[in-house]
Coordinates of C-alpha atoms in Angstrom, one line a residue:
M430 CA 76.4 -1.9 -27.2
F431 CA 74.0 -0.9 -29.9
A432 CA 76.3 2.3 -30.5
A433 CA 79.1 0.4 -31.5
A434 CA 77.4 -1.8 -33.4
V435 CA 76.4 0.9 -35.4
A436 CA 79.5 2.2 -35.6
H437 CA 81.4 -0.8 -37.0
T438 CA 78.4 -1.1 -40.0
P439 CA 79.7 -1.3 -43.3
P440 CA 79.2 1.7 -45.3
E441 CA 76.6 2.1 -47.8
S442 CA 80.0 1.6 -50.7
T443 CA 81.2 -1.5 -48.7
Q444 CA 77.5 -3.0 -48.6
Q445 CA 77.1 -2.6 -52.6
A446 CA 80.3 -3.8 -53.8
V447 CA 80.1 -6.8 -51.7
G448 CA 76.5 -7.3 -52.0
Y449 CA 75.3 -6.7 -55.5
P450 CA 78.4 -9.8 -57.1
S451 CA 76.6 -11.9 -54.1
L452 CA 73.2 -11.0 -55.4
F453 CA 73.9 -12.1 -58.8
L454 CA 75.8 -15.1 -57.9
L455 CA 73.1 -16.8 -55.7
I456 CA 70.6 -15.8 -58.6
V457 CA 72.4 -17.8 -61.3
I458 CA 73.2 -20.5 -58.6
G459 CA 69.3 -20.7 -57.7
A460 CA 68.6 -20.6 -61.7
L461 CA 70.4 -23.4 -62.1
V462 CA 69.7 -25.3 -59.3
P463 CA 66.3 -24.3 -57.7
V464 CA 66.7 -24.7 -54.1
V465 CA 67.7 -21.2 -53.2
P466 CA 64.6 -19.0 -52.6
T467 CA 65.4 -16.7 -55.2
G468 CA 62.8 -14.5 -55.0
A469 CA 63.5 -14.0 -51.5
L470 CA 67.0 -12.8 -52.0
V471 CA 65.6 -10.2 -54.3
S472 CA 63.1 -8.7 -51.8
S473 CA 65.9 -8.8 -48.7
A474 CA 68.3 -7.0 -51.6
A475 CA 65.4 -4.6 -52.2
V476 CA 64.3 -4.0 -48.3
V477 CA 68.4 -3.3 -47.6
A478 CA 68.6 -0.8 -50.9
F479 CA 65.1 1.1 -50.3
H480 CA 66.8 1.8 -47.1
Q481 CA 69.9 3.3 -48.4
T482 CA 70.8 6.7 -49.5
A483 CA 72.1 5.9 -53.1
P484 CA 69.8 7.2 -55.7
F485 CA 70.0 4.3 -57.6
S486 CA 69.8 1.0 -55.3
L487 CA 67.0 -0.3 -56.2
L488 CA 67.3 0.3 -60.2
L489 CA 70.6 -1.6 -59.7
V490 CA 68.9 -4.2 -57.6
F491 CA 66.5 -4.6 -60.7
G492 CA 69.0 -5.0 -63.2
V493 CA 71.5 -7.3 -61.1
S494 CA 68.3 -9.6 -60.4
A495 CA 66.6 -9.6 -63.9
F496 CA 70.0 -10.4 -65.4
A497 CA 71.3 -12.7 -63.3
A498 CA 67.8 -14.6 -63.8
F499 CA 67.7 -14.5 -67.3
L500 CA 71.8 -16.2 -67.8
G501 CA 70.7 -18.7 -65.2
D502 CA 67.8 -19.4 -67.6
V503 CA 69.3 -19.7 -70.7
A504 CA 72.5 -21.8 -69.4
L505 CA 69.9 -24.6 -67.6
Y506 CA 68.2 -24.5 -70.8
W507 CA 71.1 -25.1 -72.9
L508 CA 72.0 -27.9 -70.9
G509 CA 68.3 -29.5 -71.1
Q510 CA 69.1 -29.4 -74.7
R511 CA 72.6 -31.4 -74.7
G512 CA 70.6 -33.7 -72.5
M513 CA 67.9 -34.0 -75.0
G514 CA 70.3 -34.3 -77.5
S515 CA 72.0 -36.9 -75.7
K516 CA 71.7 -40.5 -75.9
N517 CA 72.0 -41.0 -72.0
G518 CA 70.5 -37.5 -71.0
S519 CA 72.2 -35.6 -68.5
K520 CA 72.2 -35.0 -64.7
W521 CA 70.6 -31.3 -65.6
L522 CA 67.8 -33.1 -67.9
A523 CA 66.9 -35.5 -65.4
A524 CA 66.8 -33.0 -62.1
L525 CA 64.1 -30.9 -64.6
R526 CA 62.3 -34.4 -65.2
D527 CA 62.5 -35.0 -61.3
R528 CA 61.1 -31.3 -60.5
A529 CA 58.3 -31.4 -63.2
P530 CA 55.7 -34.2 -61.7
E531 CA 53.4 -35.2 -64.8
E532 CA 50.0 -33.8 -64.1
R533 CA 52.1 -29.9 -64.1
L534 CA 54.2 -31.2 -67.3
A535 CA 50.8 -31.9 -69.3
Q536 CA 49.5 -28.5 -68.1
A537 CA 52.7 -26.4 -69.2
Q538 CA 52.7 -28.2 -72.3
A539 CA 48.9 -27.5 -73.2
K540 CA 49.6 -23.8 -72.3
L541 CA 52.8 -23.6 -74.6
A542 CA 50.4 -24.8 -77.0
D543 CA 48.0 -22.0 -76.8
H544 CA 50.5 -19.0 -75.5
G545 CA 53.6 -19.9 -77.2
V546 CA 56.8 -18.3 -75.2
M547 CA 54.6 -15.9 -73.1
V548 CA 53.7 -18.7 -70.8
L549 CA 57.4 -18.2 -69.6
V550 CA 56.7 -15.1 -68.2
L551 CA 53.5 -16.6 -66.0
S552 CA 56.0 -19.6 -65.5
R553 CA 58.3 -17.1 -63.4
L554 CA 55.9 -15.5 -61.5
V555 CA 54.0 -18.6 -60.9
P556 CA 55.6 -20.7 -58.0
A557 CA 57.2 -24.0 -59.0
G558 CA 56.2 -22.9 -62.5
R559 CA 59.5 -22.1 -64.3
I560 CA 61.0 -26.0 -64.5
P561 CA 57.7 -27.8 -65.8
V562 CA 57.4 -25.3 -68.4
M563 CA 60.8 -24.8 -69.4
L564 CA 60.6 -28.7 -69.5
A565 CA 57.8 -28.2 -71.8
C566 CA 59.5 -25.9 -74.3
L567 CA 63.0 -28.7 -74.1
M568 CA 60.5 -31.2 -75.2
A569 CA 59.1 -29.2 -77.6
R570 CA 62.4 -28.2 -79.5
M571 CA 62.2 -24.7 -79.0
P572 CA 65.6 -22.9 -80.1
L573 CA 67.5 -21.8 -77.5
R574 CA 67.2 -18.2 -79.3
Q575 CA 63.2 -18.3 -79.3
F576 CA 63.1 -19.2 -75.7
A577 CA 65.8 -16.7 -74.8
R578 CA 63.3 -14.1 -76.4
G579 CA 60.4 -15.4 -74.8
D580 CA 62.5 -15.4 -71.1
V581 CA 63.8 -11.8 -71.3
P582 CA 59.9 -10.2 -70.2
A583 CA 59.7 -13.4 -68.1
C584 CA 62.5 -12.4 -66.1
L585 CA 61.9 -8.5 -65.9
A586 CA 58.7 -8.9 -64.5
W587 CA 59.6 -11.5 -61.9
A588 CA 63.0 -9.6 -60.7
L589 CA 60.3 -6.0 -60.6
T590 CA 57.6 -8.3 -58.8
Y591 CA 59.5 -9.2 -55.8
Q592 CA 61.6 -6.3 -55.7
L593 CA 57.7 -4.8 -55.2
I594 CA 57.8 -7.1 -52.3
G595 CA 60.7 -6.1 -50.8
I596 CA 59.8 -2.4 -51.4
L597 CA 56.6 -3.0 -50.0
G598 CA 58.5 -4.7 -46.4
G599 CA 61.0 -1.8 -46.8
S600 CA 58.3 1.1 -46.5
L601 CA 56.2 -0.4 -43.4
F602 CA 59.4 -0.8 -40.7
S603 CA 62.1 1.4 -40.2
E604 CA 64.3 -1.0 -39.7
P605 CA 65.8 -2.6 -42.7
W606 CA 66.1 -6.1 -40.6
E607 CA 62.1 -6.1 -39.8
G608 CA 61.3 -5.3 -43.8
V609 CA 63.9 -7.9 -44.5
V610 CA 62.2 -10.7 -42.2
A611 CA 58.5 -9.7 -43.4
A612 CA 59.5 -9.4 -46.9
V613 CA 61.2 -12.9 -46.4
G614 CA 58.1 -14.2 -45.0
L615 CA 55.4 -13.0 -47.9
T616 CA 58.0 -14.7 -50.1
L617 CA 57.9 -18.3 -48.5
L618 CA 54.2 -17.9 -48.2
I619 CA 53.9 -17.4 -51.6
S620 CA 55.9 -20.0 -52.9
A621 CA 54.2 -22.2 -50.2
A622 CA 50.6 -21.4 -51.5
P623 CA 49.9 -23.7 -54.9
A624 CA 51.2 -26.5 -53.0
V625 CA 49.1 -25.9 -50.0
W626 CA 46.2 -25.4 -52.1
R627 CA 46.8 -28.9 -54.6
R628 CA 47.0 -30.7 -51.0
L629 CA 43.6 -29.2 -50.2
R630 CA 42.2 -29.8 -53.5
G631 CA 43.2 -33.5 -53.5
G632 CA 42.1 -34.0 -49.7
R633 CA 38.6 -32.9 -50.8
S634 CA 38.7 -34.7 -54.1
D635 CA 39.4 -38.1 -51.9
G636 CA 36.3 -36.9 -49.6
Q637 CA 34.2 -36.8 -52.0
H638 CA 35.4 -40.4 -53.7
A639 CA 34.8 -41.8 -50.4

């Protein structure tokens, strides 16, 4: 059974021909519709690339991931700008506002005022930080070109961070699927950590005021 499964495993060239376009498309979609766990996708792709023999697999994962994230961010920002300029707004702008609680939006606006476009780098690395900062940039009427310049290092840092998580998972296990499970678990844990921390902090505050 195992030998037969191995024998039917697609060659690396086929995996790459299918995998890289799929990775690109999913990350773009995840940037536009922030429900796809794009960080986990990058880490999983990095695990697979780590176990391949092709010398530039990891570099391709990094380049595809960063470029796709950048295109998705710029497209979403452009759609948000159109909503800001419309009397009735837009569904994209409404979706951004729904995903940016008032408290987090206020924090993002303060950080944007203090640090400028460099806050975009941190927003990409902090789970659930991208949308509040993007909305803060929209409300500050930041031009698309200025946003794009700040988003380039943000996407590069994001892709590198999650690729390193994938490389770590790939180096710990001999089987790619084991590394993928480890990498996905770690990225989901990182994503959930801020929400858990805010909930715990909120519980402590309520307990102190009780």
